[in-house]
Amino acid sequence: MAEATTGEMKRTLGLTGLTSNAMALIAPGAFLWLTFLVQATEGATSPAMWWGIVGALLLCLSTAVCYAEMAKLYPGAGSSYYFAEQAFLTREKAWRYARISKFIVGWGSHLYYWIYPGVMVGTTGIICGYVVGTIWPNFMSASNPGILFMMAVAIVFSFSIAYIAHRGISSSTVVNMGINVIQIVALLTFAVLALGYRLNHPPGSEAWQFDSASGEAYTYEFQTTATVVAGVSTDTIVRDAAGVPVPKKDAAGNVVKFHISYPEKDASGNFLTHKNGASVVSPHNWNWVFVQATVAILILVGFESVTTMGDEAKNAKRDVPIAVITSLLTQGGVFYFFEYFSANFFLNSGYTMQSATASAAPIGDMMVMVGDALLGPGNGRIFMLIEAATVFLALIGTTLSCMNTGARVTYAMGKDKEVRGHFGVLHDRNLTPHNAIWALAVISAVIGCIAVVLVFADGSAPTDAAIAAIPHGFWSSFGYTTHDKLAALPNSLLTVTLASNFGTFLLYALSCTLCMVAYHKHPKFSFIRHMAIPIFGLVANLVCMAFYIAGPYFSYGTPHEPLLALGIAAVWALYGGFYFLTTGKAAGKSPLLQSRTPAV
């Protein structure tokens, strides 16, 4: 198919379409399922999970205001990349820095936009592994799915999403609107049931406990026996021929019922549950909040995605700024707050935070429990599978929206010949940046495979008994070794998540700075919107970036992953500087503009 080098995108998106695309990227359904696990593995900081969402939302709101204000001045495609050029071109003295500033912003944004879809496709592999293990436990472990299976799903999912994006933004918008409604309703249903479970099970009452091996919840205590695994004596659950835990019995031969409790910590000091609702919404430790916020930023990014769609908006100057703020407040300030409160409030002796760190899908486990308890025995698995289907749909919307956004930033740089020129052309029929989309599909598949290869390492390393219980097979057990070896390795999902988040902090910090540059001495300058809020956003982003370095040295979170994420960012920055200077020299471009091009 021939490429159209001069084609233009169609202006088809109204306020609803723009908002829907941004809301799809900030998907509460996908991210409650995904990020709860990642946040749970952040060591002792997990009690501050809810406040981590609050901190991330405040940071994002300050940045969203900056994006909205710049979109009013520069209603075009390219988001911050485009804003950087226009903001500097309007300066009487700083206009020479327009090219280098937009390259820094564009190149830095790729650290976020090119890694983020890979995190999503990797997560899809984990969810599919969890579901397959739940339905066919003799083939695969739901708690610890097969690495090769998850990789295969990630690859197929990446190219499938790229195909939808390749078809055009109108198709993407229709898909995203439907997915938004489905996944929000589904996750709100879970949140209400989780809240009802806690309220209906006071301490000491009969309740349910979850068994990760069988993927089911039971109303009785489990019989255990002392066994030696890898040279260590441990209590192991006794199971029947079908793998079902054998109930513990008292001296009279009666089955011992499971009675619920809400212990705060175990004997080793590990956090287990919240004793009440006030504990859920308490920061506990402000340093913990910052650590949790560095992870939680993943669930709120995406509000800026609509600023890449200025050339496809019917009224970009009016609708894009509204869509930026509306999408963030709706998803973050309403749905996330309620869902994260319910999930954390649900934790109990039958399913603790430590249970969550050892599972591929803690939210799925919780769904099984609340489904059995409130919908009737045996219905928990059905409820979880229905919810998992909606999460899968949410992941389609999230990955699709991010891939569209990332491809359009690459397209804008391609048009300017700041990256290879073939990225700056449109498909002659669909009018989509198809070269950038398919390149992003390959990158996402690779990163997705990296994300799942050590997803059960470091803090989420399964016990030797759990590893021994994984069904043996090419798709199910390949790559699993001992607990100690896995615990000594960095968690790959957390590493790529933090690398993407570091790119996000970098991009958002630069965008807050650009807002101040754009409105400096502007007739519509507002101290609150164009100085105070951008400064707060800049400082907040820089503080979160600093925690990547400082946190591990103060025992906040795990040390391997943040430092690896910083290493990835450093390599990307060094290569970007080399690429900018060498390709610019070859094309006869100076790093500083020699003549001033009027701002649009």
Coordinates of C-alpha atoms in Angstrom, one line a residue:
M1 CA 0.0 0.0 0.0
A2 CA 1.4 3.4 -1.0
E3 CA 2.1 6.0 1.7
A4 CA 0.6 9.5 1.6
T5 CA 3.3 12.0 2.5
T6 CA 1.0 15.0 2.3
G7 CA -2.2 13.6 3.7
E8 CA -4.0 15.3 6.7
M9 CA -5.8 13.7 9.6
K10 CA -9.6 14.0 9.6
R11 CA -11.3 16.2 12.2
T12 CA -13.9 13.8 13.6
L13 CA -13.6 14.0 17.4
G14 CA -15.9 16.0 19.6
L15 CA -15.7 16.5 23.3
T16 CA -17.2 13.1 24.1
G17 CA -14.8 11.3 21.8
L18 CA -11.8 13.1 23.1
T19 CA -12.7 12.5 26.8
S20 CA -13.5 8.8 26.0
N21 CA -10.0 8.3 24.5
A22 CA -8.3 9.8 27.6
M23 CA -10.6 7.9 30.0
A24 CA -9.7 4.6 28.2
L25 CA -6.0 5.2 29.0
I26 CA -6.9 6.0 32.7
A27 CA -8.8 2.7 33.0
P28 CA -9.8 1.9 36.6
G29 CA -10.8 -1.6 35.6
A30 CA -7.4 -2.5 34.2
F31 CA -5.3 -0.7 36.7
L32 CA -7.0 -1.8 39.9
W33 CA -6.3 -5.4 38.8
L34 CA -2.8 -4.6 37.6
T35 CA -1.3 -2.0 40.0
F36 CA -2.6 -3.5 43.2
L37 CA -0.1 -6.3 42.8
V38 CA 2.8 -4.0 41.9
Q39 CA 2.1 -1.7 44.8
A40 CA 1.7 -4.6 47.2
T41 CA 5.3 -5.7 46.4
E42 CA 6.7 -2.4 47.4
G43 CA 7.8 -3.7 50.8
A44 CA 6.7 -2.1 54.0
T45 CA 5.1 0.8 52.2
S46 CA 1.9 -1.0 51.2
P47 CA -0.3 0.3 54.1
A48 CA 0.0 3.8 52.4
M49 CA -1.4 2.5 49.1
W50 CA -4.6 4.6 49.1
W51 CA -2.7 7.8 50.0
G52 CA -0.2 7.0 47.2
I53 CA -3.2 7.4 44.8
V54 CA -4.0 10.7 46.4
G55 CA -0.4 11.9 46.0
A56 CA -0.3 10.8 42.4
L57 CA -3.6 12.4 41.6
L58 CA -2.5 15.8 43.0
L59 CA 0.7 15.6 41.0
C60 CA -1.3 14.7 37.8
L61 CA -3.9 17.4 38.4
S62 CA -1.2 20.1 38.6
T63 CA 0.3 18.8 35.4
A64 CA -3.1 18.4 33.7
V65 CA -3.8 22.1 34.3
C66 CA -0.5 22.9 32.5
Y67 CA -1.5 20.7 29.5
A68 CA -5.0 22.2 29.4
E69 CA -3.6 25.8 29.5
M70 CA -1.1 25.1 26.7
A71 CA -3.7 23.4 24.6
K72 CA -5.7 26.6 24.6
L73 CA -2.7 28.5 23.1
Y74 CA -1.5 25.8 20.8
P75 CA -4.4 23.5 19.6
G76 CA -2.4 21.2 17.4
A77 CA -1.1 17.6 17.3
G78 CA 2.0 16.4 19.0
S79 CA 1.2 17.3 22.7
S80 CA 4.3 18.5 24.7
Y81 CA 6.6 18.1 21.7
Y82 CA 4.5 20.6 19.8
F83 CA 4.0 22.8 22.8
A84 CA 7.8 23.0 23.4
E85 CA 8.5 24.4 19.9
Q86 CA 5.7 26.9 20.0
A87 CA 6.4 28.1 23.5
F88 CA 10.0 28.9 22.7
L89 CA 9.3 30.4 19.3
T90 CA 7.2 33.1 21.0
R91 CA 10.1 34.2 23.2
E92 CA 12.0 37.2 22.0
K93 CA 15.4 35.9 23.3
A94 CA 15.0 32.2 23.7
W95 CA 13.5 31.3 20.3
R96 CA 16.9 29.8 19.2
Y97 CA 16.3 27.0 21.7
A98 CA 13.1 25.8 20.0
R99 CA 14.6 22.9 18.2
I100 CA 16.6 21.5 21.0
S101 CA 13.8 22.0 23.6
K102 CA 11.2 20.1 21.5
F103 CA 13.7 17.3 20.8
I104 CA 14.4 16.9 24.5
V105 CA 10.7 16.8 25.3
G106 CA 9.8 14.5 22.4
W107 CA 12.7 12.1 23.1
G108 CA 12.0 12.1 26.8
S109 CA 8.3 11.4 26.2
H110 CA 9.2 8.2 24.3
L111 CA 10.6 6.8 27.5
Y112 CA 7.0 6.8 28.7
Y113 CA 5.0 6.3 25.5
W114 CA 7.2 3.4 24.2
I115 CA 7.5 1.5 27.5
Y116 CA 3.9 2.0 28.8
P117 CA 2.2 -0.1 26.1
G118 CA 4.7 -2.9 26.8
V119 CA 3.7 -2.9 30.5
M120 CA 0.1 -3.2 29.4
V121 CA 0.7 -6.2 27.0
G122 CA 2.8 -7.9 29.7
T123 CA 0.0 -7.4 32.1
T124 CA -2.4 -8.9 29.7
G125 CA -0.2 -12.0 29.5
I126 CA -0.4 -12.3 33.3
I127 CA -4.1 -11.9 33.4
C128 CA -4.6 -14.5 30.7
G129 CA -2.3 -16.9 32.5
Y130 CA -4.3 -16.4 35.7
V131 CA -7.6 -17.1 34.0
V132 CA -6.3 -20.2 32.2
G133 CA -4.8 -21.5 35.5
T134 CA -8.1 -20.9 37.2
I135 CA -10.1 -22.8 34.6
W136 CA -7.5 -25.6 34.0
P137 CA -5.4 -25.8 37.2
N138 CA -3.8 -29.1 36.1
F139 CA -2.4 -27.3 33.1
M140 CA -1.2 -24.1 34.7
S141 CA -0.9 -22.4 38.1
A142 CA -3.2 -19.4 38.5
S143 CA -1.0 -17.8 41.1
N144 CA 2.2 -18.4 39.1
P145 CA 1.3 -18.7 35.4
G146 CA 3.8 -20.1 32.9
I147 CA 6.4 -17.5 31.6
L148 CA 6.4 -18.7 28.0
F149 CA 2.6 -18.7 27.9
M150 CA 2.5 -15.1 29.2
M151 CA 5.1 -14.1 26.6
A152 CA 3.1 -15.6 23.8
V153 CA 0.0 -13.7 24.9
A154 CA 1.9 -10.5 25.1
I155 CA 3.2 -10.8 21.5
V156 CA -0.2 -11.7 20.0
F157 CA -2.0 -8.9 22.0
S158 CA 0.5 -6.2 21.0
F159 CA 0.1 -6.8 17.2
S160 CA -3.7 -7.2 17.6
I161 CA -3.9 -3.7 19.2
A162 CA -1.7 -2.3 16.6
Y163 CA -4.1 -3.5 13.9
I164 CA -7.0 -1.7 15.5
A165 CA -4.9 1.5 15.8
H166 CA -3.8 1.1 12.2
R167 CA -7.5 1.1 11.1
G168 CA -8.1 4.7 12.3
I169 CA -9.0 6.9 15.3
S170 CA -12.7 6.6 14.7
S171 CA -12.6 2.9 15.1
S172 CA -10.5 3.3 18.2
T173 CA -12.9 5.9 19.7
V174 CA -15.9 3.6 19.3
V175 CA -14.1 0.7 20.9
N176 CA -12.9 2.9 23.8
M177 CA -16.4 4.4 24.5
G178 CA -17.9 0.9 24.9
I179 CA -15.1 -0.4 27.0
N180 CA -15.2 2.6 29.4
V181 CA -18.8 1.9 30.3
I182 CA -18.4 -1.9 30.7
Q183 CA -15.2 -1.8 32.9
I184 CA -16.4 1.0 35.2
V185 CA -19.6 -0.8 36.0
A186 CA -17.8 -4.1 36.5
L187 CA -15.2 -2.8 38.9
L188 CA -17.7 -0.7 40.8
T189 CA -19.7 -3.9 41.3
F190 CA -16.6 -5.6 42.8
A191 CA -15.8 -2.6 45.0
V192 CA -19.4 -2.7 46.5
L193 CA -19.2 -6.4 47.1
A194 CA -15.7 -6.2 48.7
L195 CA -17.0 -3.4 51.0
G196 CA -20.1 -5.5 51.9
Y197 CA -17.9 -8.5 52.7
R198 CA -15.9 -6.6 55.3
L199 CA -18.9 -4.9 56.8
N200 CA -20.7 -8.3 57.1
H201 CA -17.8 -10.2 58.7
P202 CA -16.8 -8.7 62.0
P203 CA -13.8 -10.2 63.9
G204 CA -14.5 -13.7 65.1
S205 CA -17.3 -14.5 62.7
E206 CA -17.3 -17.5 60.3
A207 CA -15.9 -16.5 56.9
W208 CA -13.8 -17.7 54.0
Q209 CA -10.1 -18.2 53.3
F210 CA -8.4 -18.4 50.0
D211 CA -6.2 -21.2 48.7
S212 CA -3.8 -20.1 46.0
A213 CA -3.1 -23.6 44.7
S214 CA -6.7 -24.5 43.9
G215 CA -7.8 -21.0 43.3
E216 CA -10.8 -21.4 45.5
A217 CA -12.1 -20.1 48.8
Y218 CA -13.2 -22.4 51.7
T219 CA -15.0 -21.9 55.0
Y220 CA -12.8 -24.2 57.0
E221 CA -9.3 -24.3 58.5
F222 CA -6.8 -26.3 56.4
Q223 CA -5.1 -29.4 57.7
T224 CA -1.3 -29.1 57.5
T225 CA 1.7 -31.4 57.9
A226 CA 5.4 -30.7 58.4
T227 CA 7.4 -31.4 55.2
V228 CA 10.9 -30.6 54.0
V229 CA 11.2 -28.4 50.9
A230 CA 14.7 -27.5 49.7
G231 CA 16.1 -28.6 53.0
V232 CA 13.8 -26.5 55.1
S233 CA 11.0 -27.8 57.3
T234 CA 7.7 -26.1 56.6
D235 CA 4.0 -26.6 57.2
T236 CA 2.3 -27.7 54.0
I237 CA -1.4 -28.0 53.4
V238 CA -2.7 -31.5 53.1
R239 CA -4.7 -32.0 49.9
D240 CA -6.9 -34.7 48.4
A241 CA -6.4 -36.3 45.0
A242 CA -8.1 -33.4 43.3
G243 CA -5.8 -30.9 45.0
V244 CA -8.5 -29.6 47.4
P245 CA -7.3 -28.7 50.9
V246 CA -8.3 -31.2 53.5
P247 CA -10.2 -29.6 56.3
K248 CA -8.8 -29.5 59.8
K249 CA -10.8 -31.4 62.4
D250 CA -11.0 -31.0 66.2
A251 CA -10.7 -33.8 68.8
A252 CA -14.3 -34.7 68.3
G253 CA -13.8 -35.2 64.6
N254 CA -15.7 -32.0 63.6
V255 CA -14.5 -29.7 60.8
V256 CA -13.0 -26.6 62.3
K257 CA -14.6 -23.5 60.8
F258 CA -12.5 -20.6 59.6
H259 CA -13.0 -17.5 61.8
I260 CA -12.0 -14.2 60.4
S261 CA -9.7 -11.6 62.1
Y262 CA -7.9 -8.5 61.0
P263 CA -4.3 -8.6 62.2
E264 CA -2.2 -5.6 61.3
K265 CA 1.2 -7.4 61.1
D266 CA 2.6 -10.9 61.3
A267 CA 5.4 -12.2 63.6
S268 CA 8.0 -10.9 61.2
G269 CA 6.5 -7.4 61.1
N270 CA 5.1 -7.7 57.6
F271 CA 1.9 -5.8 57.0
L272 CA -1.2 -8.0 56.7
T273 CA -4.5 -6.0 57.0
H274 CA -6.1 -2.7 57.9
K275 CA -7.8 -2.8 61.3
N276 CA -10.5 -0.3 60.2
G277 CA -11.4 2.1 57.5
A278 CA -9.5 5.0 59.0
S279 CA -6.3 2.9 58.6
V280 CA -7.0 2.6 54.9
V281 CA -7.1 6.4 54.3
S282 CA -4.2 7.1 56.7
P283 CA -0.8 8.0 55.2
H284 CA 0.9 6.0 58.0
N285 CA 4.3 7.3 56.9
W286 CA 4.8 10.2 54.4
N287 CA 7.9 8.6 52.9
W288 CA 5.8 5.5 52.2
V289 CA 3.3 7.8 50.4
F290 CA 6.0 9.0 48.0
V291 CA 7.1 5.4 47.3
Q292 CA 3.6 4.4 46.6
A293 CA 3.0 7.5 44.4
T294 CA 6.0 6.6 42.2
V295 CA 4.1 3.4 41.3
A296 CA 0.6 4.8 41.4
I297 CA 1.4 7.4 38.7
L298 CA 1.0 4.5 36.2
I299 CA -2.7 4.3 36.8
L300 CA -3.4 8.0 36.3
V301 CA -1.3 8.9 33.3
G302 CA -3.1 9.3 30.0
F303 CA -5.1 12.5 30.5
E304 CA -2.6 14.3 28.3
S305 CA -3.2 11.8 25.4
V306 CA -5.9 14.0 23.9
T307 CA -3.4 16.8 23.3
T308 CA -1.9 14.6 20.6
M309 CA -5.2 14.6 18.8
G310 CA -5.6 18.3 18.1
D311 CA -5.5 17.7 14.3
E312 CA -8.4 15.2 14.7
A313 CA -10.6 17.4 17.0
K314 CA -13.5 19.4 15.7
N315 CA -12.9 22.2 18.1
A316 CA -9.5 21.6 19.6
K317 CA -9.1 24.9 21.4
R318 CA -12.3 24.4 23.3
D319 CA -12.7 20.7 23.8
V320 CA -9.1 19.4 24.4
P321 CA -8.5 21.4 27.6
I322 CA -11.9 20.2 29.0
A323 CA -11.2 16.6 28.1
V324 CA -7.8 16.7 29.8
I325 CA -9.3 17.7 33.2
T326 CA -12.6 15.8 33.0
S327 CA -11.0 12.5 32.2
L328 CA -8.5 12.7 35.1
L329 CA -11.1 13.9 37.7
T330 CA -13.6 11.3 36.7
Q331 CA -11.4 8.2 36.7
G332 CA -8.9 9.3 39.4
G333 CA -10.9 11.3 41.8
V334 CA -14.1 9.2 41.8
F335 CA -13.5 5.6 40.7
Y336 CA -10.0 5.0 41.9
F337 CA -10.6 6.4 45.3
F338 CA -13.6 4.2 45.9
E339 CA -12.1 1.0 44.3
Y340 CA -8.8 1.2 46.2
F341 CA -10.5 1.9 49.5
S342 CA -12.7 -1.2 49.0
A343 CA -9.9 -3.5 48.0
N344 CA -7.7 -2.4 50.9
F345 CA -10.5 -2.5 53.4
F346 CA -11.4 -6.1 52.3
L347 CA -8.0 -7.5 53.4
N348 CA -8.4 -10.0 56.2
S349 CA -6.8 -13.1 57.8
G350 CA -8.3 -15.2 55.0
Y351 CA -6.5 -13.0 52.4
T352 CA -3.8 -10.7 53.6
M353 CA -1.5 -8.2 51.8
Q354 CA 1.2 -11.0 52.0
S355 CA -1.2 -13.2 50.0
A356 CA -1.5 -10.5 47.4
T357 CA 2.3 -10.2 46.9
A358 CA 2.4 -14.0 46.1
S359 CA -0.4 -13.9 43.5
A360 CA -0.5 -13.1 39.8
A361 CA -3.9 -11.4 40.3
P362 CA -4.8 -10.5 43.9
I363 CA -7.9 -8.7 42.8
G364 CA -9.0 -11.8 41.0
D365 CA -8.5 -13.8 44.2
M366 CA -10.6 -11.3 46.1
M367 CA -13.4 -11.6 43.5
V368 CA -13.5 -15.4 44.1
M369 CA -13.9 -14.9 47.8
V370 CA -16.6 -12.2 47.7
G371 CA -18.4 -14.0 45.0
D372 CA -18.6 -17.2 47.0
A373 CA -19.5 -15.4 50.2
L374 CA -22.2 -13.0 48.8
L375 CA -23.4 -14.7 45.6
G376 CA -23.3 -18.3 46.9
P377 CA -20.7 -21.1 47.1
G378 CA -19.2 -21.9 43.7
N379 CA -20.2 -18.6 42.1
G380 CA -17.0 -16.8 43.1
R381 CA -15.1 -18.3 40.2
I382 CA -17.8 -17.4 37.7
F383 CA -17.9 -13.8 39.1
M384 CA -14.2 -13.5 38.8
L385 CA -14.1 -14.8 35.2
I386 CA -16.8 -12.3 34.2
E387 CA -14.9 -9.5 35.8
A388 CA -11.6 -10.7 34.2
A389 CA -13.3 -10.4 30.8
T390 CA -14.1 -6.8 31.5
V391 CA -10.5 -6.2 32.7
F392 CA -9.3 -7.7 29.4
L393 CA -11.5 -5.3 27.5
A394 CA -10.2 -2.4 29.6
L395 CA -6.6 -3.4 28.7
I396 CA -7.6 -3.3 25.1
G397 CA -8.8 0.3 25.5
T398 CA -5.8 1.3 27.6
T399 CA -3.2 -0.2 25.3
L400 CA -5.0 1.1 22.2
S401 CA -5.2 4.7 23.5
C402 CA -1.6 4.7 24.6
M403 CA -0.4 3.2 21.3
N404 CA -2.3 5.9 19.4
T405 CA -0.8 8.6 21.6
G406 CA 2.8 7.3 21.3
A407 CA 2.5 6.8 17.6
R408 CA 1.3 10.4 17.1
V409 CA 4.2 11.8 19.1
T410 CA 6.6 9.8 16.9
Y411 CA 4.7 10.9 13.8
A412 CA 5.1 14.6 14.8
M413 CA 8.9 14.1 15.2
G414 CA 9.0 12.2 11.9
K415 CA 7.3 15.1 10.1
D416 CA 10.1 17.3 11.5
K417 CA 12.7 14.8 10.5
E418 CA 13.9 14.6 14.1
V419 CA 13.5 10.8 13.8
R420 CA 13.5 8.8 10.6
G421 CA 11.3 10.4 8.0
H422 CA 9.2 7.3 7.3
F423 CA 7.6 7.8 10.8
G424 CA 6.2 11.1 9.6
V425 CA 3.9 9.7 6.8
L426 CA 0.3 8.6 6.9
H427 CA -1.4 5.6 5.5
D428 CA -3.1 6.7 2.2
R429 CA -6.5 5.3 3.1
N430 CA -6.7 5.2 6.9
L431 CA -4.7 8.4 7.4
T432 CA -3.0 6.9 10.5
P433 CA 0.8 7.0 11.3
H434 CA 1.0 3.3 10.5
N435 CA 4.8 3.0 10.4
A436 CA 5.0 4.4 14.0
I437 CA 2.2 2.1 15.1
W438 CA 3.8 -1.1 13.8
A439 CA 7.2 -0.1 15.2
L440 CA 5.5 0.5 18.5
A441 CA 3.9 -2.9 18.2
V442 CA 7.3 -4.6 18.0
I443 CA 8.7 -2.6 20.9
S444 CA 5.6 -3.3 23.0
A445 CA 5.9 -7.1 22.3
V446 CA 9.6 -7.1 23.4
I447 CA 9.0 -5.1 26.5
G448 CA 5.9 -7.2 27.4
C449 CA 8.0 -10.3 27.2
I450 CA 10.7 -8.7 29.4
A451 CA 8.0 -7.6 31.9
V452 CA 6.7 -11.2 32.5
V453 CA 10.0 -13.1 32.5
L454 CA 10.7 -12.2 36.2
V455 CA 7.3 -11.1 37.3
F456 CA 7.6 -13.5 40.3
A457 CA 11.0 -12.3 41.5
D458 CA 12.2 -10.2 44.4
G459 CA 9.3 -9.5 46.8
S460 CA 6.8 -11.6 44.9
A461 CA 9.1 -14.7 44.7
P462 CA 6.9 -17.8 45.4
T463 CA 7.9 -20.3 48.1
D464 CA 9.7 -23.5 47.2
A465 CA 6.5 -25.4 48.0
A466 CA 4.5 -23.2 45.6
I467 CA 7.1 -23.7 42.9
A468 CA 7.0 -27.5 43.4
A469 CA 3.2 -27.4 43.0
I470 CA 3.3 -25.7 39.6
P471 CA 2.2 -28.2 36.9
H472 CA 5.2 -29.3 34.9
G473 CA 5.2 -28.5 31.3
F474 CA 6.8 -26.3 28.6
W475 CA 4.1 -23.6 28.8
S476 CA 3.6 -23.8 32.6
S477 CA 6.8 -24.3 34.5
F478 CA 9.7 -23.3 32.3
G479 CA 11.9 -20.6 33.9
Y480 CA 10.9 -21.2 37.5
T481 CA 13.8 -22.0 39.8
T482 CA 14.1 -21.8 43.6
H483 CA 12.7 -19.2 45.9
D484 CA 16.0 -17.9 47.0
K485 CA 17.3 -17.4 43.4
L486 CA 14.1 -15.6 42.4
A487 CA 14.1 -13.5 45.5
A488 CA 17.6 -12.3 44.7
L489 CA 16.6 -11.1 41.2
P490 CA 14.8 -7.8 40.3
N491 CA 11.1 -8.0 39.6
S492 CA 10.9 -7.4 35.8
L493 CA 7.3 -6.0 35.8
L494 CA 8.1 -3.5 38.5
T495 CA 11.3 -2.5 36.7
V496 CA 9.6 -1.7 33.4
T497 CA 6.8 0.0 35.3
L498 CA 9.2 2.3 37.1
A499 CA 11.1 3.0 33.9
S500 CA 7.8 4.1 32.3
N501 CA 6.9 6.1 35.3
F502 CA 10.3 7.8 35.4
G503 CA 9.7 8.8 31.8
T504 CA 6.3 10.1 32.9
F505 CA 7.8 12.2 35.7
L506 CA 10.4 13.6 33.3
L507 CA 7.8 14.5 30.7
Y508 CA 5.4 16.0 33.2
A509 CA 8.2 18.1 34.9
L510 CA 9.2 19.4 31.5
S511 CA 5.6 20.2 30.6
C512 CA 5.0 22.2 33.8
T513 CA 8.1 24.2 32.9
L514 CA 6.8 24.7 29.4
C515 CA 3.6 26.1 30.7
M516 CA 5.5 28.8 32.6
V517 CA 7.6 29.6 29.5
A518 CA 4.5 29.8 27.3
Y519 CA 2.6 32.2 29.5
H520 CA 5.5 34.4 30.5
K521 CA 4.4 38.0 29.9
H522 CA 1.4 36.7 28.0
P523 CA -1.7 39.0 28.1
K524 CA -3.7 36.1 29.7
F525 CA -1.2 35.3 32.4
S526 CA -2.6 34.0 35.7
F527 CA -0.4 33.6 38.7
I528 CA -2.4 30.6 40.0
R529 CA -2.7 28.7 36.7
H530 CA 0.6 29.7 35.0
M531 CA 3.0 30.0 37.9
A532 CA 1.8 28.5 41.3
I533 CA 0.3 25.3 39.9
P534 CA 3.1 24.6 37.4
I535 CA 5.8 25.2 40.1
F536 CA 3.9 22.7 42.4
G537 CA 3.7 20.2 39.6
L538 CA 7.4 20.6 38.7
V539 CA 8.5 20.2 42.3
A540 CA 6.2 17.2 42.9
N541 CA 7.5 15.4 39.8
L542 CA 11.1 16.1 40.8
V543 CA 10.5 14.8 44.3
C544 CA 9.1 11.6 43.0
M545 CA 12.1 11.2 40.6
A546 CA 14.4 11.8 43.6
F547 CA 12.8 8.9 45.5
Y548 CA 14.0 6.5 42.8
I549 CA 17.5 7.3 44.2
A550 CA 16.9 8.0 47.8
G551 CA 14.2 5.5 48.6
P552 CA 16.2 2.3 48.5
Y553 CA 18.9 3.7 50.7
F554 CA 16.3 4.4 53.4
S555 CA 14.8 1.0 53.1
Y556 CA 11.7 2.4 51.4
G557 CA 10.6 -0.2 48.8
T558 CA 13.0 -2.6 47.0
P559 CA 16.4 -1.4 45.8
H560 CA 17.0 -3.2 42.5
E561 CA 14.1 -2.0 40.4
P562 CA 14.4 1.8 40.9
L563 CA 18.1 1.8 40.2
L564 CA 17.6 -0.4 37.1
A565 CA 14.9 2.0 35.9
L566 CA 17.3 4.9 36.4
G567 CA 19.9 3.0 34.3
I568 CA 17.4 2.6 31.5
A569 CA 16.6 6.3 31.6
A570 CA 20.3 7.2 31.6
V571 CA 21.0 5.0 28.6
W572 CA 18.1 6.5 26.7
A573 CA 19.2 10.0 27.5
L574 CA 22.8 9.4 26.4
Y575 CA 21.7 7.7 23.1
G576 CA 19.2 10.6 22.5
G577 CA 22.0 13.2 22.8
F578 CA 24.2 11.2 20.5
Y579 CA 21.4 10.7 18.0
F580 CA 20.4 14.4 18.1
L581 CA 23.9 15.7 17.4
T582 CA 24.9 13.1 14.8
T583 CA 21.7 13.1 12.7
G584 CA 21.4 16.9 12.9
K585 CA 25.0 17.3 11.7
A586 CA 24.4 14.9 8.8
A587 CA 21.2 16.8 7.8
G588 CA 22.9 20.2 8.1
K589 CA 20.8 21.2 11.2
S590 CA 22.2 23.3 13.9
P591 CA 21.2 22.5 17.5
L592 CA 20.2 26.2 17.9
L593 CA 18.0 27.8 15.3
Q594 CA 19.7 30.2 13.0
S595 CA 16.5 31.9 11.8
R596 CA 13.2 32.5 13.5
T597 CA 10.1 30.7 12.2
P598 CA 6.9 32.4 13.3
A599 CA 4.9 30.5 15.9
V600 CA 1.6 29.0 14.8

